[in-house]
Structures are given as C-alpha cells and as structure tokens.
Short mmCIF file of C-alpha atoms in Angstrom, two decimals:
data_model
loop_
_atom_site.label_atom_id
_atom_site.label_comp_id
_atom_site.label_asym_id
_atom_site.label_seq_id
_atom_site.Cartn_x
_atom_site.Cartn_y
_atom_site.Cartn_z
CA MET A 1 -26.33 3.39 26.39
CA GLU A 2 -28.16 1.72 22.94
CA PRO A 3 -32.00 2.94 22.57
CA THR A 4 -34.43 0.66 24.99
CA GLY A 5 -35.58 -2.21 21.66
CA LYS A 6 -32.33 -1.89 20.17
CA LYS A 7 -30.45 -4.93 18.76
CA LYS A 8 -27.17 -4.51 19.00
CA LEU A 9 -24.76 -5.45 16.49
CA GLY A 10 -22.74 -8.03 18.69
CA ASP A 11 -25.57 -10.03 19.51
CA LEU A 12 -26.03 -9.99 15.56
CA LEU A 13 -23.18 -12.05 14.70
CA LYS A 14 -23.29 -14.18 17.65
CA GLU A 15 -26.58 -14.86 15.99
CA ALA A 16 -25.14 -15.71 12.95
CA GLY A 17 -22.50 -17.49 14.36
CA LEU A 18 -19.88 -15.62 13.08
CA VAL A 19 -18.46 -14.41 16.32
CA THR A 20 -18.15 -16.13 19.84
CA GLU A 21 -18.78 -13.62 22.76
CA VAL A 22 -15.15 -14.31 23.68
CA GLN A 23 -14.19 -13.18 20.70
CA ILE A 24 -16.64 -9.77 20.91
CA GLN A 25 -14.36 -9.00 24.38
CA ASP A 26 -11.27 -9.35 22.89
CA VAL A 27 -12.01 -7.38 20.25
CA LEU A 28 -12.99 -4.71 22.72
CA ALA A 29 -10.81 -5.09 25.15
CA GLN A 30 -8.07 -4.32 21.76
CA LYS A 31 -10.16 -2.17 19.85
CA LYS A 32 -8.64 1.67 19.43
CA ARG A 33 -11.10 4.50 21.75
CA ASP A 34 -13.35 5.65 18.68
CA GLN A 35 -13.23 2.90 16.98
CA LYS A 36 -16.27 0.92 16.14
CA LEU A 37 -17.22 -3.05 17.37
CA GLY A 38 -17.87 -3.32 13.45
CA ASP A 39 -15.09 -2.03 12.17
CA ALA A 40 -12.99 -3.67 14.71
CA LEU A 41 -13.72 -7.40 14.16
CA VAL A 42 -12.83 -6.39 10.19
CA GLU A 43 -9.84 -4.89 10.34
CA GLN A 44 -8.34 -7.50 13.24
CA GLY A 45 -9.70 -10.50 11.01
CA PHE A 46 -12.47 -12.07 12.65
CA ILE A 47 -14.98 -11.27 9.72
CA THR A 48 -15.26 -9.48 6.04
CA GLU A 49 -16.66 -6.41 5.82
CA LYS A 50 -19.88 -9.04 3.02
CA GLN A 51 -19.87 -11.05 5.45
CA LEU A 52 -21.07 -7.88 8.39
CA LEU A 53 -22.98 -6.27 5.21
CA ASP A 54 -24.33 -9.47 5.26
CA VAL A 55 -25.70 -9.80 8.83
CA LEU A 56 -27.21 -6.25 8.55
CA GLU A 57 -28.90 -6.89 5.68
CA ILE A 58 -30.67 -10.12 6.12
CA GLN A 59 -31.11 -9.52 10.30
CA LEU A 60 -32.17 -5.90 9.88
CA LYS A 61 -33.70 -6.49 6.33
CA LEU A 62 -32.38 -3.90 4.73
CA ASP A 63 -31.37 -2.92 1.32
CA SER A 64 -27.75 -2.14 -0.23
CA VAL A 65 -26.92 -0.45 -2.50
CA SER A 66 -24.31 0.35 -4.55
CA LEU A 67 -23.45 4.37 -4.92
CA TYR A 68 -20.95 4.45 -7.72
CA GLN A 69 -23.75 3.12 -9.10
CA TYR A 70 -26.59 4.58 -7.88
CA PRO A 71 -28.37 7.73 -9.45
CA ILE A 72 -27.90 9.79 -6.20
CA ASP A 73 -30.11 13.48 -5.87
CA ILE A 74 -26.41 15.42 -5.10
CA SER A 75 -28.51 18.41 -3.80
CA LEU A 76 -28.79 16.14 -1.35
CA THR A 77 -25.63 17.00 0.72
CA ASN A 78 -26.71 20.45 0.93
CA LEU A 79 -28.61 18.78 3.84
CA ILE A 80 -25.76 17.51 5.60
CA GLN A 81 -22.19 19.15 6.76
CA LYS A 82 -18.89 17.04 5.38
CA ASP A 83 -17.56 16.65 7.94
CA PHE A 84 -20.76 14.76 9.71
CA ALA A 85 -21.12 12.92 6.68
CA ARG A 86 -17.33 11.73 6.99
CA SER A 87 -17.33 10.85 10.98
CA LYS A 88 -20.86 8.52 10.88
CA LEU A 89 -20.41 7.37 7.47
CA LEU A 90 -23.64 8.04 6.07
CA LEU A 91 -24.43 9.78 2.78
CA PRO A 92 -28.67 11.28 1.71
CA ILE A 93 -28.60 10.30 -1.40
CA LYS A 94 -33.04 9.66 -2.64
CA LYS A 95 -36.36 11.92 -0.92
CA GLU A 96 -39.51 10.55 -1.22
CA ASP A 97 -41.72 12.64 0.56
CA SER A 98 -41.93 13.27 4.27
CA HIS A 99 -39.00 10.45 3.98
CA LEU A 100 -34.79 10.45 3.16
CA ILE A 101 -32.70 7.89 2.14
CA VAL A 102 -30.05 7.04 3.59
CA ALA A 103 -26.74 5.21 2.82
CA MET A 104 -25.55 3.89 5.97
CA ASN A 105 -22.28 2.43 7.08
CA ASP A 106 -23.69 1.28 10.21
CA PRO A 107 -27.44 0.97 10.87
CA LEU A 108 -27.10 0.04 14.25
CA ASP A 109 -26.26 4.03 15.27
CA PHE A 110 -29.32 5.36 16.13
CA TYR A 111 -27.88 8.35 17.41
CA ALA A 112 -26.90 9.45 14.66
CA ILE A 113 -30.75 8.56 12.31
CA GLU A 114 -32.08 10.57 15.08
CA GLU A 115 -29.97 14.16 14.79
CA LEU A 116 -29.42 13.37 10.56
CA GLU A 117 -34.45 13.20 11.56
CA PHE A 118 -34.48 15.57 13.89
CA SER A 119 -31.53 18.34 11.47
CA THR A 120 -33.14 17.41 9.05
CA GLY A 121 -36.90 16.76 9.40
CA TYR A 122 -37.22 14.05 6.97
CA VAL A 123 -37.73 10.15 9.03
CA VAL A 124 -34.92 8.44 8.04
CA ILE A 125 -34.61 5.10 5.70
CA PRO A 126 -31.61 3.73 6.08
CA VAL A 127 -29.69 1.29 4.02
CA ILE A 128 -26.70 -0.43 3.70
CA ALA A 129 -22.99 0.35 1.65
CA THR A 130 -19.42 -0.30 2.00
CA ARG A 131 -17.42 2.25 4.32
CA ASP A 132 -14.90 2.81 0.93
CA ASP A 133 -18.19 3.52 -1.15
CA LEU A 134 -19.88 5.69 1.13
CA LEU A 135 -15.82 8.01 2.08
CA GLN A 136 -15.24 7.93 -1.79
CA THR A 137 -18.47 8.95 -3.16
CA ILE A 138 -18.55 11.33 0.14
CA ASN A 139 -15.90 13.13 -1.42
CA ARG A 140 -16.26 12.97 -4.98
CA LEU A 141 -19.90 14.98 -4.11
CA TYR A 142 -18.76 17.41 -1.54
CA ASP A 143 -15.76 18.28 -2.98
CA SER A 144 -16.71 19.16 -6.15
CA GLU A 145 -19.19 20.99 -5.09
CA GLU A 146 -17.15 23.15 -2.71
CA VAL A 147 -14.84 23.70 -5.30
CA SER A 148 -16.87 24.87 -8.25
CA ILE A 149 -19.33 26.92 -5.47
CA GLU A 150 -16.08 28.96 -4.27
CA TYR A 151 -13.82 28.92 -8.21
CA ILE A 152 -16.41 30.45 -9.62
CA GLU A 153 -16.71 33.27 -6.74
CA GLY A 154 -12.98 34.12 -6.76
CA GLU A 155 -11.17 33.21 -3.58
CA ASP A 156 -7.90 31.93 -2.78
CA ALA A 157 -9.06 29.60 -0.33
CA PRO A 158 -9.81 26.96 -3.36
CA ALA A 159 -6.55 25.73 -4.02
CA VAL A 160 -5.29 25.61 0.06
CA LYS A 161 -9.47 23.32 0.69
CA VAL A 162 -8.45 21.49 -3.12
CA PHE A 163 -5.09 20.42 -1.78
CA ASN A 164 -6.65 18.83 1.83
CA GLN A 165 -9.81 17.50 -0.07
CA LEU A 166 -7.21 16.04 -2.56
CA LEU A 167 -4.85 13.98 1.02
CA GLU A 168 -8.11 13.16 2.77
CA THR A 169 -9.70 10.88 -0.21
CA GLY A 170 -6.12 9.63 -1.18
CA VAL A 171 -5.76 8.86 2.37
CA SER A 172 -9.07 7.45 2.37
CA LEU A 173 -8.29 5.04 -0.65
CA LYS A 174 -5.10 4.14 0.82
CA ALA A 175 -3.59 5.47 -2.64
CA SER A 176 0.30 5.07 -3.57
CA ASP A 177 1.06 8.82 -4.74
CA ILE A 178 -1.82 11.28 -6.37
CA HIS A 179 -1.59 12.83 -9.77
CA LEU A 180 -1.82 15.51 -10.99
CA ASP A 181 -1.92 16.13 -15.48
CA GLN A 182 -1.94 19.02 -16.79
CA THR A 183 -4.17 18.95 -19.66
CA GLU A 184 -5.14 21.64 -22.62
CA HIS A 185 -8.52 22.46 -20.71
CA HIS A 186 -8.26 20.99 -17.09
CA VAL A 187 -6.82 18.99 -14.75
CA LEU A 188 -6.96 15.03 -14.65
CA VAL A 189 -6.73 13.76 -10.88
CA ARG A 190 -6.17 10.58 -10.76
CA TYR A 191 -5.20 8.32 -7.40
CA ARG A 192 -2.89 5.05 -7.60
CA ILE A 193 -4.62 2.12 -5.98
CA ASP A 194 -3.17 -1.03 -5.51
CA GLY A 195 -0.95 -0.02 -7.70
CA VAL A 196 -3.48 1.05 -10.83
CA LEU A 197 -4.17 4.86 -12.25
CA ARG A 198 -7.73 5.44 -11.33
CA SER A 199 -9.24 8.52 -12.86
CA GLU A 200 -11.32 11.07 -10.10
CA ARG A 201 -12.64 14.05 -11.30
CA PRO A 202 -11.25 16.99 -12.89
CA LEU A 203 -10.40 20.43 -11.74
CA PRO A 204 -10.78 23.70 -13.68
CA LYS A 205 -7.56 24.55 -15.21
CA LEU A 206 -7.64 28.25 -13.56
CA LEU A 207 -7.11 26.47 -10.45
CA MET A 208 -4.36 24.93 -10.94
CA ASN A 209 -1.47 27.65 -10.79
CA SER A 210 -2.42 28.66 -7.26
CA LEU A 211 -2.94 25.19 -5.85
CA VAL A 212 0.56 24.32 -6.84
CA ALA A 213 2.24 26.96 -5.47
CA ARG A 214 0.20 26.60 -2.54
CA ILE A 215 2.13 22.78 -2.92
CA LYS A 216 5.30 23.96 -4.01
CA ILE A 217 5.32 26.74 -0.23
CA MET A 218 4.31 23.50 1.96
CA ALA A 219 6.88 20.86 -0.09
CA GLY A 220 9.91 24.14 1.09
CA VAL A 221 11.02 23.97 -2.97
CA ASN A 222 10.81 27.60 -5.51
CA VAL A 223 7.17 29.15 -5.67
CA THR A 224 8.71 30.86 -8.65
CA GLU A 225 10.61 28.34 -11.09
CA SER A 226 8.40 26.70 -13.72
CA ARG A 227 10.36 25.54 -15.95
CA LEU A 228 12.90 22.52 -14.45
CA PRO A 229 11.92 19.63 -12.34
CA GLN A 230 11.38 19.98 -8.27
CA ASP A 231 11.08 17.60 -5.47
CA GLY A 232 10.48 18.31 -2.20
CA ARG A 233 8.40 16.67 1.38
CA ILE A 234 5.09 17.59 3.92
CA SER A 235 4.45 16.18 7.01
CA THR A 236 1.05 16.32 8.52
CA ASN A 237 -1.80 14.78 9.55
CA ILE A 238 -4.56 13.71 7.61
CA LEU A 239 -7.51 12.32 8.93
CA GLY A 240 -5.84 12.76 12.20
CA LYS A 241 -3.00 9.84 11.29
CA LYS A 242 0.83 11.70 10.76
CA VAL A 243 1.39 11.01 7.08
CA ASN A 244 4.57 12.36 5.65
CA LEU A 245 4.06 12.90 1.16
CA ARG A 246 7.00 13.45 -1.47
CA VAL A 247 6.55 16.24 -3.69
CA SER A 248 8.24 15.97 -7.70
CA THR A 249 6.67 18.68 -10.17
CA LEU A 250 6.97 18.27 -14.18
CA PRO A 251 7.19 21.14 -16.59
CA THR A 252 4.78 19.85 -19.59
CA VAL A 253 4.25 21.45 -22.57
CA HIS A 254 1.10 21.65 -21.40
CA GLY A 255 1.67 23.05 -17.70
CA GLU A 256 3.80 21.74 -14.82
CA LYS A 257 2.67 17.67 -13.36
CA VAL A 258 2.60 17.11 -9.68
CA VAL A 259 2.96 13.39 -8.43
CA ILE A 260 2.06 13.06 -4.57
CA ARG A 261 3.73 10.14 -3.16
CA ILE A 262 1.95 9.23 0.59
CA LEU A 263 4.13 7.72 3.19
CA ASP A 264 1.03 6.36 5.40
CA ARG A 265 3.34 5.14 8.64
CA SER A 266 1.72 2.55 9.16
CA ASN A 267 2.03 0.96 6.52
CA VAL A 268 5.27 0.22 7.22
CA PHE A 269 6.26 -3.32 8.19
CA ASN A 270 7.27 -3.58 11.74
CA LYS A 271 9.37 -7.19 11.55
CA VAL A 272 9.92 -9.45 8.74
CA SER A 273 6.78 -11.49 10.12
CA ASP A 274 4.96 -9.15 8.16
CA ILE A 275 6.44 -9.17 5.12
CA GLY A 276 4.11 -12.21 4.21
CA LEU A 277 7.28 -14.93 3.52
CA GLU A 278 6.63 -18.53 3.35
CA GLU A 279 6.84 -20.41 7.04
CA ASP A 280 10.38 -22.09 6.22
CA THR A 281 11.49 -18.92 3.73
CA LEU A 282 10.97 -16.74 6.63
CA LYS A 283 12.87 -18.90 9.07
CA ASP A 284 16.13 -19.28 6.44
CA TYR A 285 15.72 -15.23 5.76
CA GLN A 286 15.28 -14.68 9.80
CA ALA A 287 18.23 -16.69 10.37
CA LEU A 288 20.43 -14.21 7.12
CA ILE A 289 19.89 -11.18 9.22
CA LYS A 290 20.55 -12.28 12.38
CA GLN A 291 24.55 -12.94 10.89
CA PRO A 292 26.66 -10.39 12.71
CA SER A 293 27.62 -9.58 9.58
CA GLY A 294 27.29 -9.69 5.07
CA LEU A 295 25.97 -8.55 2.42
CA ILE A 296 22.58 -8.77 2.07
CA LEU A 297 20.32 -7.58 -1.33
CA LEU A 298 17.18 -7.30 -2.27
CA THR A 299 16.55 -7.09 -5.88
CA GLY A 300 13.24 -6.15 -7.82
CA PRO A 301 11.94 -3.24 -10.02
CA THR A 302 10.72 -0.07 -8.73
CA GLY A 303 7.65 0.06 -6.65
CA SER A 304 7.99 -3.83 -5.94
CA GLY A 305 7.97 -3.19 -2.10
CA LYS A 306 12.17 -3.33 -1.44
CA THR A 307 12.28 -0.37 0.89
CA SER A 308 9.05 -1.80 2.18
CA THR A 309 10.99 -5.17 3.53
CA LEU A 310 14.42 -3.38 4.30
CA TYR A 311 12.90 -1.42 7.04
CA GLY A 312 10.79 -5.03 8.51
CA SER A 313 14.01 -6.03 8.08
CA ILE A 314 15.91 -3.41 10.36
CA ASN A 315 13.42 -2.17 12.50
CA GLU A 316 13.92 -6.21 13.84
CA LEU A 317 17.45 -5.65 14.47
CA ASN A 318 16.93 -2.49 16.32
CA THR A 319 18.18 -2.41 19.56
CA VAL A 320 19.54 -0.42 21.74
CA ASP A 321 22.81 -2.02 21.85
CA SER A 322 22.97 -1.45 17.84
CA ASN A 323 24.08 1.11 15.99
CA ILE A 324 22.03 1.28 12.55
CA ILE A 325 23.00 4.23 9.82
CA THR A 326 20.72 4.82 6.08
CA ILE A 327 21.46 6.52 3.56
CA GLU A 328 18.41 6.39 1.32
CA ASP A 329 17.16 8.38 -2.36
CA PRO A 330 14.88 9.54 -0.32
CA VAL A 331 14.51 9.07 2.98
CA GLU A 332 11.08 7.27 3.18
CA TYR A 333 9.52 6.62 6.35
CA GLN A 334 11.37 8.19 9.74
CA LEU A 335 12.25 5.17 11.60
CA GLU A 336 12.54 5.67 15.70
CA GLY A 337 16.03 5.01 17.32
CA ILE A 338 17.75 4.42 13.29
CA ASN A 339 20.00 7.72 12.30
CA GLN A 340 19.16 7.61 8.63
CA VAL A 341 20.69 10.27 5.70
CA GLN A 342 19.53 11.62 2.94
CA VAL A 343 21.71 11.27 -0.62
CA ASN A 344 22.01 14.89 -1.74
CA SER A 345 24.04 14.75 -4.93
CA PRO A 346 24.54 18.72 -5.75
CA ILE A 347 26.97 18.89 -2.33
CA GLY A 348 28.68 16.04 -3.09
CA LEU A 349 26.90 13.72 -0.54
CA THR A 350 26.28 10.59 -2.98
CA PHE A 351 25.81 7.15 -1.80
CA ALA A 352 29.11 6.26 -2.50
CA ALA A 353 30.26 9.69 -0.38
CA GLY A 354 27.50 9.03 2.43
CA LEU A 355 28.89 5.62 2.46
CA ARG A 356 32.54 6.08 3.29
CA SER A 357 31.51 9.04 6.04
CA ILE A 358 28.95 5.72 7.64
CA LEU A 359 32.00 3.81 8.24
CA ARG A 360 34.05 5.99 10.86
CA GLN A 361 30.30 6.06 12.59
CA ASP A 362 31.62 2.97 14.22
CA PRO A 363 28.10 1.90 12.46
CA ASN A 364 27.01 -2.17 13.74
CA ILE A 365 24.10 -2.25 10.40
CA ILE A 366 23.90 -0.08 6.97
CA MET A 367 21.58 0.11 5.18
CA VAL A 368 22.11 1.18 1.32
CA GLY A 369 19.38 2.79 -0.58
CA GLU A 370 20.37 1.23 -3.46
CA ILE A 371 23.89 0.08 -5.19
CA ARG A 372 23.77 2.41 -8.70
CA ASP A 373 27.27 2.55 -9.27
CA ARG A 374 31.38 1.07 -9.15
CA GLU A 375 31.88 2.72 -5.78
CA THR A 376 29.08 1.99 -3.69
CA ALA A 377 29.45 -0.98 -5.18
CA GLU A 378 32.83 -1.99 -3.80
CA ASN A 379 31.85 0.29 -0.76
CA SER A 380 29.45 -2.02 0.04
CA VAL A 381 31.47 -5.62 -0.14
CA ARG A 382 34.49 -3.27 1.76
CA ALA A 383 31.84 -2.64 4.59
CA ALA A 384 30.07 -6.16 4.82
CA LEU A 385 33.77 -8.24 4.48
CA THR A 386 34.99 -5.70 7.60
CA GLY A 387 32.43 -7.26 10.28
CA HIS A 388 28.89 -5.13 9.14
CA LEU A 389 26.02 -6.43 8.01
CA VAL A 390 24.66 -4.10 4.93
CA PHE A 391 21.47 -4.10 3.35
CA SER A 392 20.80 -3.03 0.23
CA THR A 393 18.97 -2.93 -3.44
CA LEU A 394 19.33 -3.20 -7.14
CA HIS A 395 16.67 -3.58 -9.94
CA THR A 396 16.87 -6.96 -11.93
CA ASN A 397 14.71 -9.18 -13.09
CA SER A 398 15.49 -12.14 -10.36
CA ALA A 399 17.23 -13.31 -6.94
CA ILE A 400 20.74 -14.62 -9.34
CA GLU A 401 21.07 -12.28 -11.42
CA ALA A 402 22.14 -10.02 -8.35
CA VAL A 403 25.11 -11.56 -9.44
CA PRO A 404 25.95 -10.81 -13.00
CA ARG A 405 24.68 -7.29 -12.38
CA LEU A 406 27.79 -6.59 -9.61
CA LEU A 407 30.74 -8.21 -11.70
CA ASP A 408 28.97 -6.05 -14.54
CA MET A 409 29.62 -2.57 -12.18
CA GLY A 410 33.62 -4.09 -11.79
CA VAL A 411 33.24 -5.74 -8.52
CA GLU A 412 35.45 -8.96 -8.46
CA SER A 413 34.01 -12.31 -8.55
CA TYR A 414 35.83 -13.36 -5.61
CA LEU A 415 34.96 -9.69 -3.48
CA ILE A 416 31.23 -10.27 -4.26
CA VAL A 417 31.88 -14.06 -2.72
CA SER A 418 33.61 -13.59 -0.17
CA SER A 419 31.03 -10.34 1.27
CA LEU A 420 27.54 -11.94 -0.18
CA SER A 421 25.34 -13.68 2.91
CA GLY A 422 21.81 -13.82 0.53
CA VAL A 423 19.89 -12.48 -2.36
CA MET A 424 15.79 -11.54 -2.48
CA ALA A 425 13.49 -10.97 -5.68
CA GLN A 426 9.91 -9.66 -4.40
CA ARG A 427 7.16 -8.61 -6.85
CA LEU A 428 3.93 -7.18 -5.64
CA VAL A 429 0.42 -8.89 -6.43
CA LYS A 430 -2.69 -8.44 -5.67
CA LYS A 431 -5.05 -10.15 -3.59
CA VAL A 432 -8.22 -11.83 -4.14
CA CYS A 433 -11.45 -9.41 -2.73
CA LYS A 434 -12.29 -11.59 0.61
CA ASP A 435 -15.56 -9.22 0.48
CA CYS A 436 -16.51 -11.51 -3.13
CA ALA A 437 -13.79 -14.49 -3.11
CA THR A 438 -15.37 -17.63 -4.54
CA THR A 439 -14.08 -20.92 -6.38
CA ARG A 440 -14.16 -22.70 -9.36
CA PRO A 441 -12.87 -25.51 -11.02
CA ALA A 442 -9.16 -25.32 -12.76
CA THR A 443 -8.79 -25.41 -15.82
CA LEU A 444 -6.69 -27.81 -17.90
CA VAL A 445 -4.42 -25.21 -18.35
CA GLU A 446 -4.33 -23.77 -14.79
CA LYS A 447 -3.59 -27.41 -14.00
CA ASP A 448 -1.07 -28.16 -16.04
CA ILE A 449 1.20 -24.94 -14.85
CA PHE A 450 0.62 -26.33 -11.49
CA GLU A 451 1.81 -29.43 -12.58
CA ARG A 452 5.36 -28.11 -14.84
CA ARG A 453 6.11 -26.17 -11.36
CA HIS A 454 5.59 -29.60 -9.32
CA GLN A 455 2.41 -27.95 -7.99
CA THR A 456 -1.74 -29.95 -8.08
CA ILE A 457 -4.23 -27.58 -7.73
CA GLU A 458 -8.19 -28.61 -7.83
CA HIS A 459 -9.80 -24.89 -7.32
CA ILE A 460 -9.27 -21.14 -8.32
CA THR A 461 -9.81 -18.83 -5.74
CA TYR A 462 -11.35 -15.23 -7.28
CA GLY A 463 -12.63 -12.14 -6.45
CA LYS A 464 -16.62 -12.18 -8.50
CA GLY A 465 -16.28 -8.08 -8.27
CA CYS A 466 -18.27 -5.77 -5.27
CA ASP A 467 -19.10 -2.76 -4.20
CA ALA A 468 -15.75 -3.86 -2.60
CA CYS A 469 -13.26 -3.28 -4.80
CA ARG A 470 -15.21 -1.59 -6.79
CA GLN A 471 -16.00 -4.69 -8.99
CA THR A 472 -12.33 -5.88 -9.88
CA GLY A 473 -11.99 -8.38 -7.76
CA TYR A 474 -9.17 -7.82 -5.85
CA ARG A 475 -7.95 -5.39 -2.62
CA GLY A 476 -4.94 -4.85 -1.58
CA ARG A 477 -1.67 -5.99 -2.55
CA MET A 478 0.27 -8.66 -1.29
CA ALA A 479 4.55 -10.17 -1.62
CA ILE A 480 5.84 -13.00 -3.68
CA HIS A 481 9.35 -14.17 -2.62
CA GLU A 482 12.44 -15.65 -3.91
CA LEU A 483 15.03 -16.38 -1.38
CA ILE A 484 18.93 -17.22 -1.45
CA VAL A 485 20.83 -18.48 0.58
CA MET A 486 24.76 -18.33 -0.30
CA ASN A 487 26.07 -22.04 0.11
CA GLU A 488 29.67 -22.60 -0.59
CA GLU A 489 28.88 -24.79 -3.66
CA LEU A 490 27.02 -22.15 -5.46
CA LYS A 491 30.91 -19.59 -4.04
CA GLN A 492 32.97 -21.56 -5.84
CA LEU A 493 30.34 -21.84 -9.06
CA MET A 494 30.56 -18.21 -8.62
CA MET A 495 33.81 -18.28 -8.58
CA ASN A 496 34.76 -20.76 -11.74
CA LYS A 497 32.54 -17.74 -13.32
CA ALA A 498 29.42 -19.77 -13.90
CA THR A 499 27.07 -18.90 -16.65
CA ILE A 500 23.62 -17.21 -15.50
CA GLN A 501 22.30 -20.41 -15.95
CA GLU A 502 23.98 -22.91 -14.42
CA LEU A 503 23.41 -20.88 -10.94
CA LYS A 504 19.91 -21.14 -12.16
CA ALA A 505 20.53 -24.93 -12.54
CA HIS A 506 22.64 -25.23 -9.16
CA ILE A 507 20.14 -23.42 -6.82
CA ARG A 508 16.93 -25.24 -8.96
CA GLN A 509 18.51 -28.79 -7.69
CA LYS A 510 18.80 -27.69 -4.46
CA GLY A 511 15.36 -26.93 -4.45
CA THR A 512 15.15 -22.81 -4.17
CA ARG A 513 12.02 -21.67 -4.22
CA PHE A 514 11.29 -19.67 -7.09
CA LEU A 515 8.79 -16.09 -7.41
CA ILE A 516 6.89 -18.21 -10.09
CA ASP A 517 6.39 -21.29 -7.18
CA ASP A 518 6.09 -18.55 -4.18
CA GLY A 519 3.29 -17.30 -6.31
CA LEU A 520 1.34 -20.61 -7.21
CA ILE A 521 1.26 -21.12 -3.93
CA LYS A 522 0.30 -18.31 -2.57
CA VAL A 523 -2.68 -19.00 -6.01
CA LYS A 524 -3.15 -22.56 -4.16
CA ALA A 525 -4.36 -20.56 -0.71
CA GLY A 526 -6.86 -18.40 -1.78
CA LYS A 527 -4.64 -15.80 -1.73
CA THR A 528 -4.13 -13.90 -5.28
CA THR A 529 -4.81 -15.07 -9.10
CA LEU A 530 -3.21 -17.25 -11.52
CA GLU A 531 -3.33 -14.09 -13.62
CA GLU A 532 -1.48 -11.69 -11.12
CA VAL A 533 1.61 -14.33 -10.58
CA LEU A 534 1.85 -14.72 -14.33
CA ARG A 535 1.98 -10.79 -14.68
CA VAL A 536 4.88 -10.60 -12.31
CA ALA A 537 7.04 -13.67 -12.74
CA ALA A 538 8.04 -16.33 -15.66
CA ALA A 539 6.10 -19.86 -16.20
CA ASP A 540 9.47 -20.93 -17.21
CA GLU A 541 11.87 -19.94 -14.13
#
C-alpha cells in the first residue's frame, strides 16, 4: 500500500505520456520479484533513466544533483549504514539546521524516507541522483571510511572487507577488470569500464600484503610465492549474483600487481540474435553455424568480444542430441550442458593435445579457444573435414586475413579451402549514452567518409555528457562485424594462391560488408559515433 495522497510512479509516467497502462502491466508481470517498476521499465527499454528522472524532477518539483561534483558532507555517512544506503539507493549529502538533504534514486520510496526521518530525527528533503552515480559514491565514501578506521586499529579484517568492497564496486560499475597497482607509497585501484581504465581511491601500501594473501587463498594459488606470476580462479556471490573471477598476479619492482577479471554470467550471450548482427548478416551467420560440419573462425584483437560471440553461437546449438566439447585457455564461463576442458600446458594438455583427445569423445561440435600453432591449426582443419563443426579464433585485423595466417602456420591451402566455411571479424565500440543522446548536422568531412563507402548521413548522434555516463557521452559497448561466407569463386582464388589484395577485391565486388561499413550503419542508427568506429576500423578498407 502506498501512503495516502502520494502519487505512484506508474501514474506519473502515464501522465507524461511515456508509457501506457498495458506496458506497465506487461513490465510488472515480467520484472524480477524485488525489482522496482522504474528499474524494470529502464531495463526492458520502455524508457531511459534520464526520462525517468526528468519526470520525477518536473512532476515532484525536486532538484537533481551530480554527486561526483557535489561537495558532500562526508560526516553524514555516520547517520546510516552502508547496506541501507545501497539497498535503498540513497545518500545524505548535506545538513541544514533540522533538515537533511538526501540524494535518492527513487524519491517516491516514502517508506525509506520515513525510516530515515525516524532513525535520524531530521526532516528529509529528497533530491534526485542517477543509480550509477549513487552506487559509485556510496562505495567510494563508505569504503574509504571503513578501511581507514580499521587500518588504524591494526586489525586483520580490513583485507577481507576491502576485497569484498572492491568486488562489490566492480560489479556495481559493470567493470570487466579490477587493477591493483603498487607504487612506491600506495596502491592504486583502477576499474576497466567500457574498455577504459578509471582510477578510484588509493589504498594504504601496508594493506597490500594481507590483501594479496587473501586474494591468493581464495584463488587457490601459492600464497608464499611472490617472485613468479600466478593465475587462479574464484567463484563467489557478489550483490546477490553468482560471479566467476579470474585472478592474475605479476611481480613488479614495487610489489605484486593483481588483476581480477570479473566474469558475470549474465553478460554471456544466450543466442546469436543477442550478438548485435545486422539482420542480413545475422541470417547468413545463423545459416553458417547450422551446417553439419566445417571450420568457422572468429578474428580480432584481445578484448574484441570473440569469446562472447563463440559462447552465443554454441549456446544456440546446445541441444540434447548434440555433443559439444570445448577446449579453452582459460574457461571463462561455465555453460550448462557443454563439456568444457581447461588447457594445462605444464602437464601436456595443450590445445593440440586436447583436441586430439576430444576427437575420440564422439563430438558433434568442437570449440577450440584459439589457434596458436601449426598442430592446433591442422587438427582443427582435419576435424572439420571429418564431419565436425569446429569453432575457433585467430588474432588478425580482418576476416580475410585469416586465410594467409593459416597458410603462414604451415597448413596446406587445399586443406583450408576444403574445410573453411566462414570467417567473422569483430571489434567493440562504445555506445552513445541514451540519457544524453542528441543530434547535430553532419560535417562535410563526415559526409565524405560515408559517401566513399556508398552511404549517406545527414545527422550525427552523440552524447553530450551527463551524470549517468560520468560526462563521457558513452555507456556500454557493442560489436561491429565483418562476415565472409566461403563460396566456390573465393575457394578457387585461394587455391590459385591469390594475394590478400585480390581476395579483398573479390569479396568487395560481391558486396561484403567490411567492419567500417557495419560501423557506419550503426553510426547512422545513432548507436555509436564515427570517432569510435574509426578508432577500430580503417576508413579506406
């Protein structure tokens, strides 16, 4: 029951014309049990967070604040517990006589306001802040305070608490990695978000030894070894989510550097349609992976999302009548119903050796994490020729360059021609922030780039910068793709040892969409910017 006289969020959004009653009922039926209506509407794409906050700001006549620029009274964190602040997404930021100004993500949470007024004795004046802004600020303020107090008291507990806080912050920020870099005087904490490292608070230098020991114990590696690099894994629950962590330590002149890769299972594609392929490319790729045999390669540099695409592909093919086996280094995500093998080179379990054993396990579909050498390449090709569907990855700049790379490894051209079904290259680009997206007329230079690729553009979408995206104009990432499906003409060119330029000319003539072309389509759709596309793809492809 809502307190009497208080308007509900759904009514405010309907009055603003953003959603209908039918949409609200649909979202209520599908949302998670404890999820608020506003969060569910944003998550399911009916509204953006900015639209939600604008409605609350206008309808309730409340102010909005940018917390990372606001002069917050840090002493006010003593008034409420961190768990309450995080669960209710609120933070007291200023005190004025008997009034307490509280930043809230949901100023309609009247029960939270009443509880806060009862526990503090102040009259609460709510102001509006974005979800991410609140989470980041709550973590930063409470973590630094807790660490400094316990560190001064000399307890061992700070290492456990700090590690938990680092993980909670990383998951809250949707970071892919957490870096702990030791310098001469302190430890720098950095989070990789949307591919960019962002610095947070430093930690006391003397805390690092116990923190590294805690991490090593949980990761199952040698606690006493600090002279050699080590790798380990941790599976734990963070903020109610099951998360796998990959831990890497590296000795440096100032002590061990630790990098923690956060592997959030919810980020894995469940099917190919989640990958973000254009409609025609999606149709071609789905036809490609549904062939009974052949070699399908994904190419791109480290961090281009190849593994996620591979998982989405084999997930789509994961049925009870298929025996799917993978060999990976490392196994990043554990998938239900799929047999996954971890490479262990010190005991002889390499990609090549593992692949030989897999072929004796009667597989239908095989995924080889990466083709690194001649033996793995030849075994993958022969597996494809003997009736298996084989997925793997290569580090090349474009899709067509996978062919000369295999030739360089010593694989015979006739084997490549006979086995290779298709190659897809991909890169990750940052997405324009939906909350601050705006448009401007395209410049002559921008129009010229589009015209040279036989496309047109009149308006460019970009992010102005807002609290939700930390003034960057970007939030999240997406992939751009380049798919080559092998045909008889292309195979003949390969058999005749055509140059890479001749192969590119042929696929260009056949209308293949290169990385730059796919990127420009997404720029025109307002999903990313030209700067992002040109950062990862050559304009003169």
